PDB file of C-alpha atoms in Angstrom:
ATOM      1  CA  MET K 289     153.466 133.126 156.922  1.00 45.00           C
ATOM      2  CA  ALA K 290     151.110 130.134 155.686  1.00 48.00           C
ATOM      3  CA  GLU K 291     152.607 126.919 155.424  1.00 50.00           C
ATOM      4  CA  GLU K 292     152.592 125.363 151.901  1.00 55.00           C
ATOM      5  CA  PRO K 293     150.104 122.741 151.479  1.00 58.00           C
ATOM      6  CA  LYS K 294     151.428 119.260 151.926  1.00 60.00           C
ATOM      7  CA  THR K 295     151.359 117.037 148.663  1.00 70.00           C
ATOM      8  CA  VAL K 296     152.174 113.684 150.609  1.00 73.00           C
ATOM      9  CA  ASP K 297     151.136 113.442 154.159  1.00 73.00           C
ATOM     10  CA  ILE K 298     152.507 110.508 156.642  1.00 73.00           C
ATOM     11  CA  LYS K 299     150.069 108.218 155.428  1.00 80.00           C
ATOM     12  CA  ASP K 300     151.213 108.381 152.024  1.00 86.00           C
ATOM     13  CA  MET K 301     148.117 109.666 150.478  1.00 89.00           C
ATOM     14  CA  LEU K 302     148.692 112.468 147.673  1.00 89.00           C
ATOM     15  CA  HIS K 303     146.754 115.952 147.750  1.00 86.00           C
ATOM     16  CA  PHE K 304     145.987 117.367 144.555  1.00 87.00           C
ATOM     17  CA  LYS K 305     143.933 120.186 143.306  1.00 86.00           C
ATOM     18  CA  THR K 306     141.541 117.787 141.970  1.00 90.00           C
ATOM     19  CA  GLY K 307     141.389 115.540 145.141  1.00 90.00           C
ATOM     20  CA  ASN K 308     143.339 112.904 147.044  1.00 91.00           C
ATOM     21  CA  ILE K 309     144.796 109.402 146.401  1.00 93.00           C
ATOM     22  CA  ALA K 310     146.731 107.234 148.387  1.00 93.00           C
ATOM     23  CA  LEU K 311     150.248 106.658 146.491  1.00 91.00           C
ATOM     24  CA  PRO K 312     150.091 103.007 146.361  1.00 92.00           C
ATOM     25  CA  VAL K 313     146.399 103.146 144.663  1.00 94.00           C
ATOM     26  CA  LEU K 314     147.723 105.581 142.235  1.00 93.00           C
ATOM     27  CA  GLU K 315     151.107 103.345 141.392  1.00 92.00           C
ATOM     28  CA  THR K 316     148.318 100.318 140.871  1.00 93.00           C
ATOM     29  CA  ILE K 317     146.224 102.516 138.614  1.00 94.00           C
ATOM     30  CA  LEU K 318     149.105 103.441 136.549  1.00 93.00           C
ATOM     31  CA  ASN K 319     150.269 100.071 136.427  1.00 91.00           C
ATOM     32  CA  THR K 320     146.527  98.812 135.235  1.00 91.00           C
ATOM     33  CA  ILE K 321     146.584 100.956 132.234  1.00 90.00           C
ATOM     34  CA  PRO K 322     147.509  99.103 129.086  1.00 88.00           C
ATOM     35  CA  PHE K 323     149.974 101.439 127.698  1.00 91.00           C
ATOM     36  CA  GLU K 324     153.552 101.979 129.022  1.00 92.00           C
ATOM     37  CA  LEU K 325     154.371 105.273 130.841  1.00 94.00           C
ATOM     38  CA  GLY K 326     157.796 106.918 131.624  1.00 94.00           C
ATOM     39  CA  PHE K 327     159.469 109.961 132.463  1.00 96.00           C
ATOM     40  CA  CYS K 328     162.900 111.529 131.947  1.00 97.00           C
ATOM     41  CA  ASP K 329     163.893 114.479 134.170  1.00 97.00           C
ATOM     42  CA  GLU K 330     164.759 117.841 133.203  1.00 97.00           C
ATOM     43  CA  ASN K 331     168.387 116.685 133.152  1.00 97.00           C
ATOM     44  CA  ASP K 332     167.196 114.127 130.346  1.00 97.00           C
ATOM     45  CA  GLU K 333     167.957 111.144 132.500  1.00 96.00           C
ATOM     46  CA  PHE K 334     165.290 108.294 132.825  1.00 95.00           C
ATOM     47  CA  GLN K 335     163.830 108.510 135.906  1.00 96.00           C
ATOM     48  CA  TRP K 336     160.623 106.514 136.305  1.00 94.00           C
ATOM     49  CA  PHE K 337     158.325 103.696 134.185  1.00 93.00           C
ATOM     50  CA  THR K 338     155.137 101.636 134.938  1.00 92.00           C
ATOM     51  CA  ASP K 339     155.806  98.105 135.149  1.00 86.00           C
ATOM     52  CA  ASN K 340     152.381  96.187 133.772  1.00 81.00           C
ATOM     53  CA  GLY K 341     153.365  93.421 131.603  1.00 77.00           C
ATOM     54  CA  HIS K 342     151.915  95.254 128.549  1.00 71.00           C
ATOM     55  CA  ARG K 343     155.153  96.524 127.473  1.00 78.00           C
ATOM     56  CA  VAL K 344     156.436  97.264 124.099  1.00 82.00           C
ATOM     57  CA  TYR K 345     159.985  98.183 125.033  1.00 79.00           C
ATOM     58  CA  LYS K 346     161.363  96.144 127.960  1.00 79.00           C
ATOM     59  CA  ARG K 347     162.762  98.512 130.839  1.00 82.00           C
ATOM     60  CA  SER K 348     164.686  97.524 133.688  1.00 82.00           C
ATOM     61  CA  LYS K 349     165.515  99.576 136.911  1.00 86.00           C
ATOM     62  CA  GLU K 350     169.184  99.589 135.659  1.00 88.00           C
ATOM     63  CA  THR K 351     168.135 102.079 133.552  1.00 89.00           C
ATOM     64  CA  PHE K 352     167.349 104.693 136.145  1.00 93.00           C
ATOM     65  CA  GLY K 353     169.658 108.052 136.101  1.00 93.00           C
ATOM     66  CA  LYS K 354     170.935 107.275 132.470  1.00 93.00           C
ATOM     67  CA  ASN K 355     170.701 109.722 129.605  1.00 93.00           C
ATOM     68  CA  VAL K 356     167.780 108.947 127.619  1.00 92.00           C
ATOM     69  CA  LEU K 357     169.878 109.389 124.336  1.00 90.00           C
ATOM     70  CA  GLY K 358     171.868 106.373 125.583  1.00 87.00           C
ATOM     71  CA  LEU K 359     168.774 104.531 125.734  1.00 86.00           C
ATOM     72  CA  HIS K 360     168.007 104.688 122.053  1.00 83.00           C
ATOM     73  CA  HIS K 361     169.633 102.938 119.167  1.00 79.00           C
ATOM     74  CA  GLY K 362     172.058 105.222 116.875  1.00 79.00           C
ATOM     75  CA  GLY K 363     169.601 105.919 114.034  1.00 85.00           C
ATOM     76  CA  ALA K 364     166.880 107.727 116.315  1.00 87.00           C
ATOM     77  CA  ARG K 365     169.521 109.494 118.536  1.00 91.00           C
ATOM     78  CA  PRO K 366     169.616 112.561 116.339  1.00 92.00           C
ATOM     79  CA  GLN K 367     165.805 113.112 116.305  1.00 92.00           C
ATOM     80  CA  VAL K 368     165.517 112.299 119.794  1.00 92.00           C
ATOM     81  CA  GLN K 369     168.354 114.810 120.873  1.00 94.00           C
ATOM     82  CA  GLU K 370     166.245 117.454 118.351  1.00 96.00           C
ATOM     83  CA  LEU K 371     162.920 116.991 120.145  1.00 95.00           C
ATOM     84  CA  LEU K 372     164.363 117.030 123.832  1.00 96.00           C
ATOM     85  CA  LYS K 373     165.905 120.582 122.687  1.00 96.00           C
ATOM     86  CA  GLN K 374     162.647 121.509 121.027  1.00 97.00           C
ATOM     87  CA  PHE K 375     161.011 120.656 124.435  1.00 97.00           C
ATOM     88  CA  HIS K 376     163.481 122.539 126.810  1.00 96.00           C
ATOM     89  CA  ALA K 377     163.193 125.301 124.603  1.00 95.00           C
ATOM     90  CA  GLY K 378     159.415 125.243 124.656  1.00 94.00           C
ATOM     91  CA  THR K 379     159.076 125.591 121.173  1.00 96.00           C
ATOM     92  CA  LYS K 380     157.450 122.050 121.269  1.00 96.00           C
ATOM     93  CA  ASP K 381     154.925 120.759 123.242  1.00 96.00           C
ATOM     94  CA  ASN K 382     154.243 116.916 121.886  1.00 96.00           C
ATOM     95  CA  PHE K 383     155.265 114.604 119.565  1.00 96.00           C
ATOM     96  CA  GLU K 384     153.503 111.451 118.174  1.00 96.00           C
ATOM     97  CA  PHE K 385     153.906 108.774 115.735  1.00 93.00           C
ATOM     98  CA  LEU K 386     152.766 105.377 114.772  1.00 93.00           C
ATOM     99  CA  LEU K 387     155.333 102.433 114.235  1.00 92.00           C
ATOM    100  CA  ASP K 388     154.973  99.311 112.418  1.00 93.00           C
ATOM    101  CA  LEU K 389     156.589  96.510 114.837  1.00 91.00           C
ATOM    102  CA  ASP K 390     156.472  92.938 114.220  1.00 91.00           C
ATOM    103  CA  GLY K 391     153.061  93.152 112.549  1.00 92.00           C
ATOM    104  CA  ARG K 392     151.643  95.112 115.663  1.00 92.00           C
ATOM    105  CA  LYS K 393     150.654  98.933 115.319  1.00 93.00           C
ATOM    106  CA  ILE K 394     152.221 100.753 117.772  1.00 94.00           C
ATOM    107  CA  TYR K 395     151.630 104.315 118.898  1.00 94.00           C
ATOM    108  CA  ILE K 396     154.029 106.382 120.673  1.00 94.00           C
ATOM    109  CA  SER K 397     153.864 110.043 122.014  1.00 96.00           C
ATOM    110  CA  PHE K 398     156.104 112.542 124.207  1.00 96.00           C
ATOM    111  CA  TYR K 399     155.300 115.438 125.964  1.00 97.00           C
ATOM    112  CA  ALA K 400     157.207 118.056 127.331  1.00 98.00           C
ATOM    113  CA  VAL K 401     156.213 119.071 130.931  1.00 97.00           C
ATOM    114  CA  HIS K 402     156.676 122.701 132.297  1.00 96.00           C
ATOM    115  CA  ASP K 403     155.337 124.124 135.499  1.00 93.00           C
ATOM    116  CA  GLU K 404     152.935 127.024 135.791  1.00 89.00           C
ATOM    117  CA  ASN K 405     155.900 129.117 135.512  1.00 93.00           C
ATOM    118  CA  GLY K 406     157.147 127.778 132.097  1.00 92.00           C
ATOM    119  CA  LYS K 407     160.197 125.850 133.817  1.00 95.00           C
ATOM    120  CA  TYR K 408     161.233 122.715 132.095  1.00 97.00           C
ATOM    121  CA  LEU K 409     160.515 119.745 134.125  1.00 97.00           C
ATOM    122  CA  GLY K 410     161.324 116.981 131.808  1.00 98.00           C
ATOM    123  CA  CYS K 411     159.531 114.501 129.183  1.00 97.00           C
ATOM    124  CA  PHE K 412     156.864 112.537 129.661  1.00 94.00           C
ATOM    125  CA  ASP K 413     156.233 109.159 126.989  1.00 94.00           C
ATOM    126  CA  PHE K 414     153.297 107.080 126.222  1.00 93.00           C
ATOM    127  CA  THR K 415     153.606 103.921 124.127  1.00 93.00           C
ATOM    128  CA  GLY K 416     151.276 101.203 123.358  1.00 92.00           C
ATOM    129  CA  ASP K 417     149.988  98.087 120.979  1.00 91.00           C
ATOM    130  CA  ILE K 418     147.071  99.776 119.333  1.00 91.00           C
ATOM    131  CA  THR K 419     146.535  96.832 117.137  1.00 90.00           C
ATOM    132  CA  GLU K 420     143.475  95.557 118.643  1.00 85.00           C
ATOM    133  CA  LEU K 421     142.193  99.093 119.249  1.00 83.00           C
ATOM    134  CA  GLN K 422     142.104  99.709 115.115  1.00 81.00           C
ATOM    135  CA  GLN K 423     140.874  96.394 114.367  1.00 79.00           C
ATOM    136  CA  MET K 424     138.011  97.440 117.102  1.00 77.00           C
ATOM    137  CA  LYS K 425     137.483 100.523 115.271  1.00 69.00           C
ATOM    138  CA  GLU K 426     137.334  99.217 111.416  1.00 68.00           C
ATOM    139  CA  THR K 427     135.157  96.005 112.629  1.00 69.00           C
ATOM    140  CA  ALA K 428     132.824  97.593 115.512  1.00 62.00           C
ATOM    141  CA  LYS K 429     129.404  99.198 115.048  1.00 58.00           C
ATOM    142  CA  VAL K 430     129.672 102.641 116.861  1.00 61.00           C
ATOM    143  CA  ILE K 431     126.655 102.980 119.441  1.00 57.00           C
ATOM    144  CA  PRO K 432     124.539 106.459 118.810  1.00 62.00           C
ATOM    145  CA  PRO K 433     125.106 107.876 122.437  1.00 62.00           C
ATOM    146  CA  MET K 434     121.331 107.975 123.301  1.00 63.00           C
ATOM    147  CA  ASP K 435     121.213 104.089 122.585  1.00 65.00           C
ATOM    148  CA  ALA K 436     124.496 103.676 124.825  1.00 64.00           C
ATOM    149  CA  ILE K 437     122.810 105.270 127.290  1.00 71.00           C
ATOM    150  CA  LYS K 438     119.549 103.520 127.169  1.00 72.00           C
ATOM    151  CA  ALA K 439     121.793 100.248 126.991  1.00 73.00           C
ATOM    152  CA  LYS K 440     123.404 101.003 130.018  1.00 74.00           C
ATOM    153  CA  GLU K 441     119.938 101.686 132.014  1.00 75.00           C
ATOM    154  CA  ALA K 442     118.426  98.442 130.583  1.00 71.00           C
ATOM    155  CA  ALA K 443     121.856  96.724 132.118  1.00 73.00           C
ATOM    156  CA  GLU K 444     121.318  98.044 135.412  1.00 75.00           C
ATOM    157  CA  LYS K 445     117.609  96.958 135.781  1.00 74.00           C
ATOM    158  CA  LEU K 446     118.495  93.481 134.868  1.00 70.00           C
ATOM    159  CA  THR K 447     121.376  93.557 137.839  1.00 65.00           C
ATOM    160  CA  ASP K 448     119.090  95.137 139.905  1.00 65.00           C
ATOM    161  CA  LYS K 449     116.685  92.216 139.719  1.00 60.00           C
ATOM    162  CA  ASP K 450     119.287  89.622 139.887  1.00 56.00           C
ATOM    163  CA  SER K 451     120.014  91.214 143.542  1.00 54.00           C
TER     164      SER K 451
END
C-alpha cells in the first residue's frame, strides 16, 4: 500500500500540489497581505486570523475556539446564522458586501470551504479597508497593457545600466 504524501515535513515545509513553501514564509506572506483573513472550522468555532497591523476589526487569541455567532453583535447574528446554515448545506458558497465605517469603505467577503468531496470544512473571511483603492480607481489613469509592458522594460533597462 502506497504511503500518503505528507503535507508538512519535519523542516516545516508545506507541500502543495502547486509547489512547496516553508510554514514560516507562508505565515509571513499571509501577514503581509494588507487585508484581514480569518477562519472558522466546521463547528463554526473561530480558529485562526492574520495579524498584520491592518486590522479593521480587532481580534485576540481569546476568541480561538469560540462560536462565531458570539463574536458578532446582536443585530448581525441572525444574518450570520443564516449564512452559516447555507454554507453548511452547500446552497451558498460566498457572500460579500461593502460597509461604510468611520468614513472608510470596508469590503467584507465570506467563503464556504468544502473539500473535494463536498464536506464542509469551515468558513473563510476576507476583510479590508479599500478606501484608497477606490480613490485610486477614481483618480488614476489606467495604463493600456502594452504601454505597461514597455514601461516595465524601460525601467529594467535603466536598472541594468545602474548596475
